[in-house]
């Protein structure tokens, strides 16, 4: 091989490198990417698109994703609750985990023991099932489990390919706090407002 002219030698090395990359990369892509069959059937799969800490907690709890995904995290054992009012006016939260529009609260933490200092909650609409219209996201401090307030939280939102993150704080006795409102047209989201209370 060393006797070959340099252009031919480097060309051969490039071909070998591409082959090795394909052999190693293809199985990895199959593992981390949802299949076309999963997407076309509307089956929800975990899509790690948020910041690393959100992703770690969502993956730990087996959270699902889809056209719309809303996640809440905080860092103590208090019980915070994620709320979302869908375009038909139906509210998804711990007492009503599934809406007729297809939204579902699939992760709800710190209701009772065991309590976590790294909780997360998650609401999602699977691929192809999120209705067009106005969505309202809220957070409620449902129960204090002995940790002083206010409790700081973060909410992550994925709408189609767009990802946003919001921060806030809440205390026991507060009403549901409005985090964000948006309209969804089947592909994109437009902001209506980003603060206030529901």
Backbone as a printed PyTorch tensor [residue, N CA C, xyz], in Angstrom:
tensor([[[  0.8110,  -1.2040,   0.0000],
         [  0.0000,   0.0000,   0.0000],
         [  0.8510,   1.2640,   0.0000]],

        [[  1.9720,   1.2410,   0.7220],
         [  2.8130,   2.4300,   0.8040],
         [  3.4360,   2.7870,  -0.5270]],

        [[  3.5160,   1.7990,  -1.4740],
         [  4.0980,   2.0690,  -2.7820],
         [  3.1180,   2.7730,  -3.7140]],

        [[  1.8280,   2.8610,  -3.3180],
         [  0.8280,   3.5130,  -4.1600],
         [  1.0520,   5.0210,  -4.1840]],

        [[  0.6830,   5.6790,  -5.2820],
         [  0.7310,   7.1530,  -5.3020],
         [ -0.1620,   7.7260,  -4.2060]],

        [[  0.2450,   8.8670,  -3.6500],
         [ -0.4810,   9.4570,  -2.5150],
         [ -1.9650,   9.6750,  -2.7870]],

        [[ -2.3630,  10.2310,  -3.9380],
         [ -3.8090,  10.4310,  -4.1490],
         [ -4.6000,   9.1210,  -4.0890]],

        [[ -4.0580,   8.0620,  -4.6690],
         [ -4.7330,   6.7640,  -4.6520],
         [ -4.7680,   6.1860,  -3.2390]],

        [[ -3.6440,   6.3170,  -2.5130],
         [ -3.5580,   5.8130,  -1.1370],
         [ -4.6050,   6.4930,  -0.2520]],

        [[ -4.6770,   7.8670,  -0.3150],
         [ -5.6360,   8.5880,   0.5210],
         [ -7.0760,   8.3260,   0.0900]],

        [[ -7.2930,   8.1030,  -1.2080],
         [ -8.6220,   7.7370,  -1.6790],
         [ -9.0780,   6.4120,  -1.0980]],

        [[ -8.1660,   5.4120,  -1.0840],
         [ -8.4890,   4.1050,  -0.4940],
         [ -8.7730,   4.2260,   1.0040]],

        [[ -7.9610,   5.0380,   1.7040],
         [ -8.1710,   5.2330,   3.1420],
         [ -9.5430,   5.8780,   3.4080]],

        [[ -9.9490,   6.8160,   2.5410],
         [-11.2600,   7.4510,   2.6790],
         [-12.3950,   6.4470,   2.5210]],

        [[-12.2480,   5.5510,   1.5480],
         [-13.2750,   4.5210,   1.3270],
         [-13.3840,   3.6020,   2.5280]],

        [[-12.2150,   3.2040,   3.0690],
         [-12.2030,   2.3270,   4.2520],
         [-12.8600,   3.0470,   5.4430]],

        [[-12.5250,   4.3400,   5.6310],
         [-13.1050,   5.1140,   6.7340],
         [-14.6110,   5.2370,   6.6190]],

        [[-15.0960,   5.4940,   5.3990],
         [-16.5450,   5.5860,   5.1870],
         [-17.2320,   4.2600,   5.5060]],

        [[-16.6040,   3.1720,   5.0970],
         [-17.1720,   1.8460,   5.3660],
         [-17.2770,   1.5710,   6.8580]],

        [[-16.2120,   1.9120,   7.5920],
         [-16.2220,   1.6970,   9.0470],
         [-17.2970,   2.5770,   9.7060]],

        [[-17.3930,   3.8410,   9.2610],
         [-18.4110,   4.7370,   9.8080],
         [-19.8170,   4.2080,   9.5740]],

        [[-20.0510,   3.6640,   8.3680],
         [-21.3750,   3.1080,   8.0620],
         [-21.6630,   1.8930,   8.9420]],

        [[-20.6770,   1.0030,   9.0870],
         [-20.8760,  -0.2050,   9.8930],
         [-21.1780,   0.1200,  11.3530]],

        [[-20.5200,   1.1400,  11.8900],
         [-20.7360,   1.5050,  13.2890],
         [-21.9570,   2.3990,  13.4700]],

        [[-22.2110,   3.2770,  12.5020],
         [-23.2660,   4.2680,  12.6620],
         [-24.6710,   3.7560,  12.4110]],

        [[-24.8300,   2.8670,  11.4570],
         [-26.1700,   2.3830,  11.0930],
         [-26.8980,   1.7160,  12.2680]],

        [[-26.2430,   0.7820,  13.0050],
         [-26.9480,   0.1830,  14.1550],
         [-27.3170,   1.2240,  15.2170]],

        [[-26.4480,   2.2270,  15.4190],
         [-26.7360,   3.2710,  16.3990],
         [-27.9560,   4.0840,  15.9910]],

        [[-28.0580,   4.4550,  14.7040],
         [-29.2110,   5.2110,  14.2260],
         [-30.5030,   4.4250,  14.3870]],

        [[-30.4510,   3.1400,  14.1080],
         [-31.6400,   2.2950,  14.2470],
         [-32.0910,   2.2670,  15.7000]],

        [[-31.1160,   2.2790,  16.6310],
         [-31.4240,   2.2170,  18.0540],
         [-32.0640,   3.4950,  18.5600]],

        [[-31.5310,   4.6660,  18.1490],
         [-31.9990,   5.9210,  18.7460],
         [-33.0980,   6.6080,  17.9580]],

        [[-33.3230,   6.2270,  16.6880],
         [-34.3150,   6.9060,  15.8670],
         [-35.5970,   6.0830,  15.8000]],

        [[-36.7710,   6.7100,  16.0080],
         [-38.0090,   5.9550,  15.8760],
         [-38.1960,   5.4880,  14.4410]],

        [[-38.7560,   4.3000,  14.2910],
         [-38.9520,   3.7590,  12.9520],
         [-40.0910,   4.4830,  12.2480]],

        [[-40.1300,   4.4100,  10.9120],
         [-41.2180,   5.0160,  10.1460],
         [-42.5480,   4.3890,  10.5220]],

        [[-42.5120,   3.1030,  10.8540],
         [-43.7480,   2.4220,  11.2370],
         [-44.2970,   3.0110,  12.5400]],

        [[-43.3920,   3.2920,  13.5120],
         [-43.8440,   3.8890,  14.7630],
         [-44.4650,   5.2600,  14.5190]],

        [[-43.8220,   6.0690,  13.6720],
         [-44.3180,   7.4180,  13.4120],
         [-45.6430,   7.3720,  12.6820]],

        [[-45.7620,   6.5330,  11.6380],
         [-46.9880,   6.4910,  10.8520],
         [-48.1580,   5.9380,  11.6550]],

        [[-47.8750,   5.0570,  12.6340],
         [-48.9570,   4.4980,  13.4310],
         [-49.3530,   5.4200,  14.5770]],

        [[-48.5900,   6.5280,  14.7760],
         [-48.8940,   7.4470,  15.8660],
         [-48.3490,   6.9780,  17.1940]],

        [[-47.5590,   5.8900,  17.2150],
         [-47.0140,   5.3840,  18.4670],
         [-46.0320,   6.3900,  19.0420]],

        [[-46.1860,   6.7190,  20.3220],
         [-45.3150,   7.7100,  20.9540],
         [-43.9910,   7.0710,  21.3340]],

        [[-42.9240,   7.7910,  21.1220],
         [-41.6050,   7.3460,  21.5450],
         [-40.9240,   8.4870,  22.2730]],

        [[-40.0330,   8.1350,  23.1840],
         [-39.2890,   9.1620,  23.9100],
         [-38.3620,   9.8740,  22.9340]],

        [[-38.4920,  11.1770,  22.8310],
         [-37.6270,  11.9830,  21.9720],
         [-36.8590,  12.9320,  22.8690]],

        [[-35.5310,  12.7570,  22.9340],
         [-34.7200,  13.5250,  23.8580],
         [-34.2890,  14.8240,  23.2030]],

        [[-35.1290,  15.8480,  23.3390],
         [-34.8800,  17.1220,  22.6650],
         [-34.6940,  18.2750,  23.6440]],

        [[-34.9020,  18.0220,  24.9430],
         [-34.7970,  19.0850,  25.9230],
         [-33.3730,  19.1560,  26.4700]],

        [[-33.1630,  19.9890,  27.5010],
         [-31.8230,  20.0650,  28.0750],
         [-31.4760,  18.7330,  28.7390]],

        [[-30.1930,  18.4690,  28.9740],
         [-29.7870,  17.1390,  29.4620],
         [-30.4800,  16.6860,  30.7360]],

        [[-30.7480,  17.6050,  31.6740],
         [-31.3920,  17.2050,  32.9230],
         [-32.8490,  16.8070,  32.6860]],

        [[-33.5770,  17.5770,  31.8830],
         [-34.9320,  17.1660,  31.4990],
         [-34.8860,  15.7930,  30.8390]],

        [[-33.9900,  15.6320,  29.8650],
         [-33.9020,  14.3700,  29.1360],
         [-33.6360,  13.1950,  30.0660]],

        [[-32.7040,  13.3780,  31.0160],
         [-32.3530,  12.2940,  31.9460],
         [-33.5610,  11.8710,  32.7660]],

        [[-34.3130,  12.8410,  33.2970],
         [-35.4710,  12.5100,  34.1320],
         [-36.6000,  11.8990,  33.3180]],

        [[-36.8540,  12.4450,  32.1340],
         [-37.9120,  11.9000,  31.2820],
         [-37.6000,  10.4780,  30.8560]],

        [[-36.3580,  10.2320,  30.5110],
         [-35.9520,   8.8800,  30.1140],
         [-36.0680,   7.9230,  31.2880]],

        [[-35.6740,   8.3660,  32.4690],
         [-35.7590,   7.5460,  33.6880],
         [-37.1950,   7.0950,  33.9560]],

        [[-38.1630,   7.9940,  33.7050],
         [-39.5670,   7.6970,  34.0100],
         [-40.3200,   7.0850,  32.8240]],

        [[-39.6480,   6.9270,  31.6820],
         [-40.3100,   6.3390,  30.5130],
         [-41.3320,   7.2610,  29.8810]],

        [[-41.1020,   8.5750,  29.9550],
         [-42.0430,   9.5490,  29.3890],
         [-42.1350,   9.4040,  27.8780]],

        [[-43.2910,   9.7380,  27.3330],
         [-43.5290,   9.6350,  25.8910],
         [-43.5730,  11.0180,  25.2520]],

        [[-43.4630,  11.0350,  23.9280],
         [-43.4490,  12.2850,  23.1870],
         [-44.3310,  12.1530,  21.9530]],

        [[-44.4460,  13.2520,  21.2100],
         [-45.2490,  13.2470,  20.0000],
         [-45.2090,  14.6150,  19.3570]],

        [[-46.3050,  15.0010,  18.7030],
         [-46.3630,  16.3210,  18.0700],
         [-46.2270,  17.4340,  19.0950]],

        [[-46.8400,  17.2400,  20.2610],
         [-46.7270,  18.2010,  21.3580],
         [-46.2990,  17.4490,  22.6040]],

        [[-45.2900,  17.9830,  23.3000],
         [-44.8300,  17.4260,  24.5710],
         [-44.5760,  18.5830,  25.5270]],

        [[-45.1250,  18.4690,  26.7420],
         [-44.9700,  19.4890,  27.7750],
         [-44.4350,  18.7780,  29.0140]],

        [[-43.3010,  19.2520,  29.5440],
         [-42.6900,  18.6080,  30.7020],
         [-42.3760,  19.6340,  31.7790]],

        [[-42.4890,  19.1960,  33.0280],
         [-42.2480,  20.0370,  34.1950],
         [-41.2170,  19.3600,  35.0770]],

        [[-40.2210,  20.1290,  35.5790],
         [-39.3130,  19.5740,  36.5830],
         [-39.0380,  20.6090,  37.6620]],

        [[-38.7560,  20.1100,  38.8650],
         [-38.3710,  20.9420,  39.9980],
         [-37.4450,  20.1120,  40.8640]],

        [[-36.8980,  20.7050,  41.9420],
         [-35.8080,  20.0400,  42.6650],
         [-36.0620,  19.8820,  44.1590]],

        [[-37.2720,  19.4850,  44.5290],
         [-37.5240,  19.1220,  45.9270],
         [-38.6910,  18.1380,  45.9740]],

        [[-39.0690,  17.7250,  47.2050],
         [-40.0820,  16.6740,  47.3460],
         [-41.5160,  17.2150,  47.3760]],

        [[-41.6990,  18.5290,  47.2340],
         [-43.0570,  19.0650,  47.1660],
         [-43.7900,  18.5070,  45.9470]],

        [[-45.1090,  18.5800,  45.9960],
         [-45.9330,  18.0440,  44.9040],
         [-46.4180,  19.1910,  44.0210]],

        [[-45.7370,  19.3870,  42.8970],
         [-46.1860,  20.3310,  41.8780],
         [-46.9390,  19.5540,  40.8080]],

        [[-47.8960,  20.1940,  40.1700],
         [-48.6880,  19.5250,  39.1360],
         [-48.6750,  20.3170,  37.8400]],

        [[-48.5330,  19.5890,  36.7550],
         [-48.5680,  20.1540,  35.4130],
         [-50.0040,  20.1160,  34.8990]],

        [[-50.4630,  21.2280,  34.3400],
         [-51.8150,  21.3320,  33.7830],
         [-51.7180,  21.7730,  32.3290]],

        [[-52.6540,  21.3040,  31.5040],
         [-52.7830,  21.8230,  30.1420],
         [-54.2530,  21.7950,  29.7330]],

        [[-54.7360,  22.9430,  29.2700],
         [-56.0890,  23.0260,  28.7130],
         [-55.9560,  22.8920,  27.2030]],

        [[-56.6510,  21.9120,  26.6180],
         [-56.5120,  21.6450,  25.1850],
         [-57.4600,  22.5340,  24.3700]],

        [[-57.4100,  22.4750,  23.0370],
         [-58.2540,  23.3510,  22.2080],
         [-59.7590,  23.1700,  22.4060]],

        [[-60.1810,  22.0090,  22.9420],
         [-61.6100,  21.8050,  23.2110],
         [-62.0090,  22.2810,  24.6030]],

        [[-61.0500,  22.8700,  25.3560],
         [-61.3420,  23.3650,  26.6940],
         [-61.2440,  22.3110,  27.7720]],

        [[-60.7470,  21.1240,  27.4420],
         [-60.6260,  20.0390,  28.4100],
         [-59.2660,  20.1400,  29.1020]],

        [[-59.2740,  20.0910,  30.4300],
         [-58.0380,  20.2540,  31.2000],
         [-57.4320,  18.8990,  31.5490]],

        [[-56.1510,  18.7470,  31.2410],
         [-55.4030,  17.5420,  31.5820],
         [-54.5630,  17.8510,  32.8130]],

        [[-54.7190,  17.0500,  33.8590],
         [-53.9170,  17.1780,  35.0770],
         [-54.1090,  15.8980,  35.8710]],

        [[-53.6070,  15.8440,  37.1220],
         [-53.5620,  14.5710,  37.8440],
         [-54.9350,  13.9580,  38.0860]],

        [[-56.0010,  14.7620,  38.1450],
         [-57.3390,  14.2090,  38.3650],
         [-58.0620,  13.8600,  37.0660]],

        [[-57.4560,  14.2380,  35.9450],
         [-58.0500,  13.9550,  34.6320],
         [-56.8900,  13.7650,  33.6450]],

        [[-56.3330,  12.5570,  33.6440],
         [-55.0500,  12.3170,  32.9700],
         [-55.1460,  12.1740,  31.4620]],

        [[-56.3400,  11.9150,  30.9260],
         [-56.4900,  11.7580,  29.4730],
         [-57.6410,  12.6040,  28.9780]],

        [[-57.4000,  13.2790,  27.8500],
         [-58.4650,  14.0850,  27.2510],
         [-59.0090,  13.3870,  26.0120]],

        [[-60.2040,  13.7800,  25.6030],
         [-60.7970,  13.2040,  24.3940],
         [-59.9750,  13.5480,  23.1490]],

        [[-59.1890,  14.6390,  23.2370],
         [-58.3700,  15.0550,  22.0870],
         [-57.1020,  14.2120,  21.9310]],

        [[-56.8310,  13.3180,  22.8940],
         [-55.6660,  12.4390,  22.7910],
         [-54.5020,  12.8170,  23.6740]],

        [[-54.6200,  13.9170,  24.4120],
         [-53.5530,  14.3050,  25.3310],
         [-53.5280,  13.4070,  26.5500]],

        [[-52.3230,  13.1810,  27.0880],
         [-52.2050,  12.2980,  28.2570],
         [-51.1000,  12.7780,  29.1870]],

        [[-51.4120,  12.8040,  30.4870],
         [-50.4110,  12.9810,  31.5310],
         [-49.8710,  11.5910,  31.8410]],

        [[-48.6730,  11.2750,  31.3500],
         [-48.1580,   9.9210,  31.5250],
         [-47.1290,   9.8030,  32.6440]],

        [[-46.6680,  10.9300,  33.1880],
         [-45.7650,  10.9070,  34.3430],
         [-46.2660,  11.9320,  35.3560]],

        [[-46.5330,  11.4740,  36.5880],
         [-47.0500,  12.3210,  37.6640],
         [-46.2980,  11.9250,  38.9340]],

        [[-45.4720,  12.8290,  39.4920],
         [-44.6000,  12.4480,  40.6080],
         [-44.8840,  13.2520,  41.8810]],

        [[-44.4040,  12.6970,  42.9820],
         [-44.4470,  13.2710,  44.3360],
         [-45.8560,  13.4140,  44.8880]],

        [[-46.7460,  12.5480,  44.4180],
         [-48.0870,  12.4900,  44.9920],
         [-47.9940,  11.9080,  46.3980]],

        [[-47.2420,  10.8130,  46.5240],
         [-47.0510,  10.1220,  47.8040],
         [-45.7070,   9.4040,  47.7500]],

        [[-45.3620,   8.7140,  48.8220],
         [-44.0750,   7.9970,  48.8730],
         [-44.0150,   6.9310,  47.7800]],

        [[-42.8140,   6.7230,  47.2210],
         [-41.5640,   7.4190,  47.5330],
         [-41.5140,   8.7910,  46.8650]],

        [[-41.0470,   9.7940,  47.6160],
         [-40.9160,  11.1500,  47.0940],
         [-39.5220,  11.3360,  46.5060]],

        [[-39.4340,  12.1360,  45.4650],
         [-38.1650,  12.3430,  44.7650],
         [-37.7240,  13.8030,  44.8570]],

        [[-36.4220,  14.0140,  44.9940],
         [-35.8490,  15.3510,  44.9060],
         [-35.5490,  15.7370,  43.4580]],

        [[-35.8050,  14.8140,  42.5240],
         [-35.5890,  15.0630,  41.0930],
         [-36.8380,  14.6750,  40.3090]],

        [[-37.9820,  15.2810,  40.6360],
         [-39.2290,  14.8860,  39.9770],
         [-39.3750,  15.4960,  38.5820]],

        [[-40.2630,  14.8850,  37.8150],
         [-40.6150,  15.3840,  36.4890],
         [-42.0500,  14.9660,  36.2130]],

        [[-42.7770,  15.7610,  35.4290],
         [-44.1150,  15.3840,  34.9660],
         [-44.1670,  15.6130,  33.4630]],

        [[-45.0850,  14.9370,  32.7860],
         [-45.0820,  14.9810,  31.3240],
         [-46.4870,  14.8150,  30.7600]],

        [[-46.8390,  15.6860,  29.8080],
         [-48.0790,  15.5780,  29.0370],
         [-47.6880,  15.5500,  27.5720]],

        [[-48.3540,  14.7000,  26.7780],
         [-48.0030,  14.6240,  25.3520],
         [-49.2240,  14.2700,  24.5090]],

        [[-49.1410,  14.6250,  23.2330],
         [-50.0580,  14.1630,  22.1930],
         [-49.2180,  13.3910,  21.1950]],

        [[-49.5760,  12.1650,  20.8880],
         [-48.7660,  11.3330,  20.0000],
         [-48.7660,  11.8900,  18.5750]],

        [[-47.8460,  11.3830,  17.7490],
         [-47.6540,  11.8840,  16.3870],
         [-48.9420,  11.7820,  15.5760]],

        [[-49.3360,  12.9100,  14.9840],
         [-50.5220,  12.9450,  14.1350],
         [-51.8210,  13.1190,  14.8770]],

        [[-51.7830,  13.2510,  16.2140],
         [-53.0220,  13.2920,  16.9990],
         [-53.2820,  14.5900,  17.7390]],

        [[-52.3670,  15.5420,  17.6970],
         [-52.5870,  16.8040,  18.4160],
         [-53.5450,  17.6880,  17.6190]],

        [[-54.6510,  18.1120,  18.2260],
         [-55.6120,  18.9510,  17.4880],
         [-55.1050,  20.3830,  17.3190]],

        [[-55.5370,  21.0240,  16.2530],
         [-55.2110,  22.4330,  16.0480],
         [-56.0160,  23.2790,  17.0230]],

        [[-55.4340,  24.4130,  17.4150],
         [-56.1370,  25.3260,  18.3030],
         [-55.2490,  25.8650,  19.3950]],

        [[-55.8900,  26.3770,  20.4260],
         [-55.2060,  27.0880,  21.5100],
         [-54.9520,  26.1540,  22.6890]],

        [[-53.7220,  26.1810,  23.2090],
         [-53.3100,  25.3800,  24.3560],
         [-52.8730,  26.3210,  25.4780]],

        [[-53.2160,  25.9790,  26.7080],
         [-52.8340,  26.7770,  27.8740],
         [-52.0900,  25.8550,  28.8430]],

        [[-50.8630,  26.2340,  29.2130],
         [-50.0370,  25.4360,  30.1260],
         [-49.9810,  26.1290,  31.4780]],

        [[-50.1900,  25.3620,  32.5470],
         [-50.1190,  25.9070,  33.8900],
         [-49.3880,  24.9830,  34.8440]],

        [[-48.9490,  25.5390,  35.9720],
         [-48.3070,  24.7710,  37.0430],
         [-49.0050,  25.1190,  38.3510]],

        [[-49.2630,  24.0890,  39.1630],
         [-49.9180,  24.2910,  40.4540],
         [-49.1020,  23.6270,  41.5530]],

        [[-48.8680,  24.3650,  42.6320],
         [-48.2170,  23.8010,  43.8220],
         [-49.3210,  23.1300,  44.6300]],

        [[-49.4590,  21.8170,  44.4760],
         [-50.5860,  21.1060,  45.0680],
         [-50.3920,  20.8410,  46.5550]],

        [[-49.1530,  20.4100,  46.9440],
         [-48.9470,  20.0520,  48.3570],
         [-47.5000,  20.2620,  48.7520]],

        [[-47.3230,  20.8850,  49.9200],
         [-45.9860,  21.0510,  50.4820],
         [-45.6720,  19.8300,  51.3430]],

        [[-44.5530,  19.1690,  51.0550],
         [-44.1440,  17.9880,  51.8260],
         [-43.0330,  18.3230,  52.8150]],

        [[-42.9740,  19.5880,  53.2730],
         [-42.0270,  19.9590,  54.3100],
         [-40.8420,  20.7710,  53.8420]],

        [[-40.7800,  21.1020,  52.5520],
         [-39.6790,  21.9070,  52.0210],
         [-40.1530,  23.3480,  51.9070]],

        [[-39.3260,  24.2970,  52.3610],
         [-39.7450,  25.6940,  52.3470],
         [-39.9620,  26.1940,  50.9200]],

        [[-40.9650,  27.0530,  50.7660],
         [-41.2970,  27.6380,  49.4710],
         [-40.6970,  29.0350,  49.3550]],

        [[-40.6240,  29.6370,  48.1650],
         [-41.2100,  29.1260,  46.9200],
         [-40.3950,  27.9780,  46.3200]],

        [[-41.0760,  27.1700,  45.5210],
         [-40.4310,  26.0990,  44.7730],
         [-40.2030,  26.5810,  43.3450]],

        [[-38.9770,  26.5290,  42.9110],
         [-38.6230,  26.9460,  41.5530],
         [-38.8290,  25.7700,  40.5990]],

        [[-39.2890,  26.0580,  39.4100],
         [-39.5550,  25.0000,  38.4370],
         [-39.1430,  25.4370,  37.0400]],

        [[-39.0660,  24.4520,  36.1480],
         [-38.8570,  24.7080,  34.7210],
         [-39.8850,  23.9050,  33.9400]],

        [[-40.3840,  24.4930,  32.8720],
         [-41.3040,  23.8070,  31.9610],
         [-40.6700,  23.8100,  30.5800]],

        [[-40.6150,  22.6430,  29.9530],
         [-40.0990,  22.5200,  28.5900],
         [-41.2650,  22.1740,  27.6720]],

        [[-41.2640,  22.7700,  26.4820],
         [-42.3440,  22.5840,  25.5100],
         [-41.7580,  22.2340,  24.1510]],

        [[-42.2620,  21.1630,  23.5620],
         [-41.9160,  20.8110,  22.1790],
         [-43.1880,  20.8280,  21.3610]],

        [[-43.1960,  21.6540,  20.3140],
         [-44.3240,  21.7040,  19.3800],
         [-43.7450,  21.4780,  17.9990]],

        [[-44.0430,  20.3110,  17.4020],
         [-43.3890,  19.9530,  16.1410],
         [-41.9000,  19.8470,  16.3570]],

        [[-41.1360,  20.6590,  15.6470],
         [-39.6800,  20.6610,  15.7960],
         [-39.1930,  21.7920,  16.6940]],

        [[-40.1010,  22.6320,  17.1810],
         [-39.7200,  23.8060,  17.9760],
         [-39.7110,  23.4670,  19.4630]],

        [[-38.6390,  23.8870,  20.1620],
         [-38.5030,  23.6200,  21.5960],
         [-38.3200,  24.9370,  22.3320]],

        [[-39.0270,  25.1020,  23.4430],
         [-38.9030,  26.2840,  24.2940],
         [-38.8240,  25.8470,  25.7470]],

        [[-38.2410,  26.7010,  26.6010],
         [-38.1610,  26.4090,  28.0270],
         [-38.5430,  27.6540,  28.8180]],

        [[-39.2800,  27.4560,  29.9180],
         [-39.7670,  28.5390,  30.7580],
         [-39.4080,  28.2500,  32.2070]],

        [[-39.1770,  29.3020,  32.9930],
         [-38.8510,  29.1600,  34.4120],
         [-39.8450,  29.9470,  35.2390]],

        [[-40.0710,  29.4910,  36.4730],
         [-40.9590,  30.2090,  37.3730],
         [-40.8170,  29.6860,  38.7830]],

        [[-41.6760,  30.1740,  39.6690],
         [-41.7060,  29.7010,  41.0470],
         [-43.1420,  29.7380,  41.5410]],

        [[-43.4250,  28.8930,  42.5260],
         [-44.7650,  28.8090,  43.0670],
         [-44.6920,  28.3710,  44.5180]],

        [[-45.7200,  28.7050,  45.2850],
         [-45.7750,  28.3490,  46.7030],
         [-47.0860,  27.6590,  47.0070]],

        [[-47.0900,  26.9050,  48.0890],
         [-48.3000,  26.2230,  48.5280],
         [-49.3920,  27.2550,  48.7730]],

        [[-50.5730,  27.0120,  48.2630],
         [-51.6860,  27.9410,  48.4050],
         [-51.8880,  28.8320,  47.1990]],

        [[-50.8800,  28.9050,  46.3100],
         [-51.0420,  29.6890,  45.0800],
         [-52.0670,  29.0140,  44.1620]],

        [[-52.7410,  29.8180,  43.3480],
         [-53.6190,  29.2480,  42.3280],
         [-52.7500,  28.7080,  41.1860]],

        [[-53.3700,  28.0690,  40.2240],
         [-52.6280,  27.5590,  39.0680],
         [-52.0040,  28.7410,  38.3380]],

        [[-50.6930,  28.6760,  38.1380],
         [-49.9620,  29.7580,  37.4900],
         [-49.8520,  29.5050,  36.0010]],

        [[-50.2420,  30.4920,  35.2010],
         [-50.1040,  30.3820,  33.7600],
         [-48.6220,  30.4440,  33.3860]],

        [[-48.1710,  29.4620,  32.6330],
         [-46.7830,  29.4170,  32.1750],
         [-46.6780,  29.9130,  30.7380]],

        [[-47.6070,  29.4560,  29.8710],
         [-47.4880,  29.7760,  28.4490],
         [-48.7870,  29.4070,  27.7390]],

        [[-49.1170,  30.1610,  26.7060],
         [-50.2250,  29.8330,  25.8160],
         [-49.7160,  29.8570,  24.3870]],

        [[-50.2540,  28.9810,  23.5620],
         [-49.8550,  28.9760,  22.1530],
         [-50.9820,  28.4080,  21.3110]],

        [[-50.9410,  28.7280,  20.0240],
         [-51.8590,  28.1110,  19.0760],
         [-51.0690,  27.1530,  18.2120]],

        [[-51.7190,  26.0690,  17.8430],
         [-51.0850,  25.0210,  17.0400],
         [-51.9240,  24.8040,  15.7940]],

        [[-51.2680,  24.8040,  14.6150],
         [-52.0200,  24.6420,  13.3670],
         [-51.7340,  23.3120,  12.6810]],

        [[-51.1640,  22.3840,  13.4300],
         [-50.8250,  21.0960,  12.8590],
         [-49.3650,  20.9760,  12.4970]],

        [[-48.6610,  22.0900,  12.4500],
         [-47.2350,  22.0740,  12.1260],
         [-46.4370,  23.0240,  13.0030]],

        [[-46.9720,  24.2150,  13.2630],
         [-46.2160,  25.2290,  13.9910],
         [-47.0390,  25.7890,  15.1340]],

        [[-46.3560,  26.5250,  16.0000],
         [-47.0170,  27.1420,  17.1470],
         [-46.7500,  28.6260,  17.1460]],

        [[-47.7380,  29.3980,  17.5730],
         [-47.5710,  30.8380,  17.7290],
         [-47.8670,  31.2330,  19.1660]],

        [[-47.0760,  32.1080,  19.7140],
         [-47.2370,  32.5120,  21.1150],
         [-48.4450,  33.4340,  21.2520]],

        [[-49.2720,  33.1800,  22.2530],
         [-50.3440,  34.1150,  22.6010],
         [-49.8760,  34.9770,  23.7730]],

        [[-49.4510,  34.3420,  24.8670],
         [-48.9170,  35.0800,  26.0040],
         [-48.0280,  34.1580,  26.8160]],

        [[-47.2540,  34.7150,  27.7340],
         [-46.2890,  33.8940,  28.4510],
         [-46.2600,  34.1570,  29.9420]],

        [[-47.2080,  34.8730,  30.5010],
         [-47.2430,  35.0390,  31.9450],
         [-48.6710,  35.3420,  32.3960]],

        [[-48.8660,  35.3970,  33.7080],
         [-50.1920,  35.6420,  34.2500],
         [-50.6790,  34.4670,  35.0540]],

        [[-51.9630,  34.3340,  35.2270],
         [-52.5160,  33.1920,  35.9540],
         [-53.7990,  32.7290,  35.2740]],

        [[-54.0510,  31.4450,  35.3930],
         [-55.2320,  30.8550,  34.7550],
         [-56.4620,  31.1640,  35.6070]]])
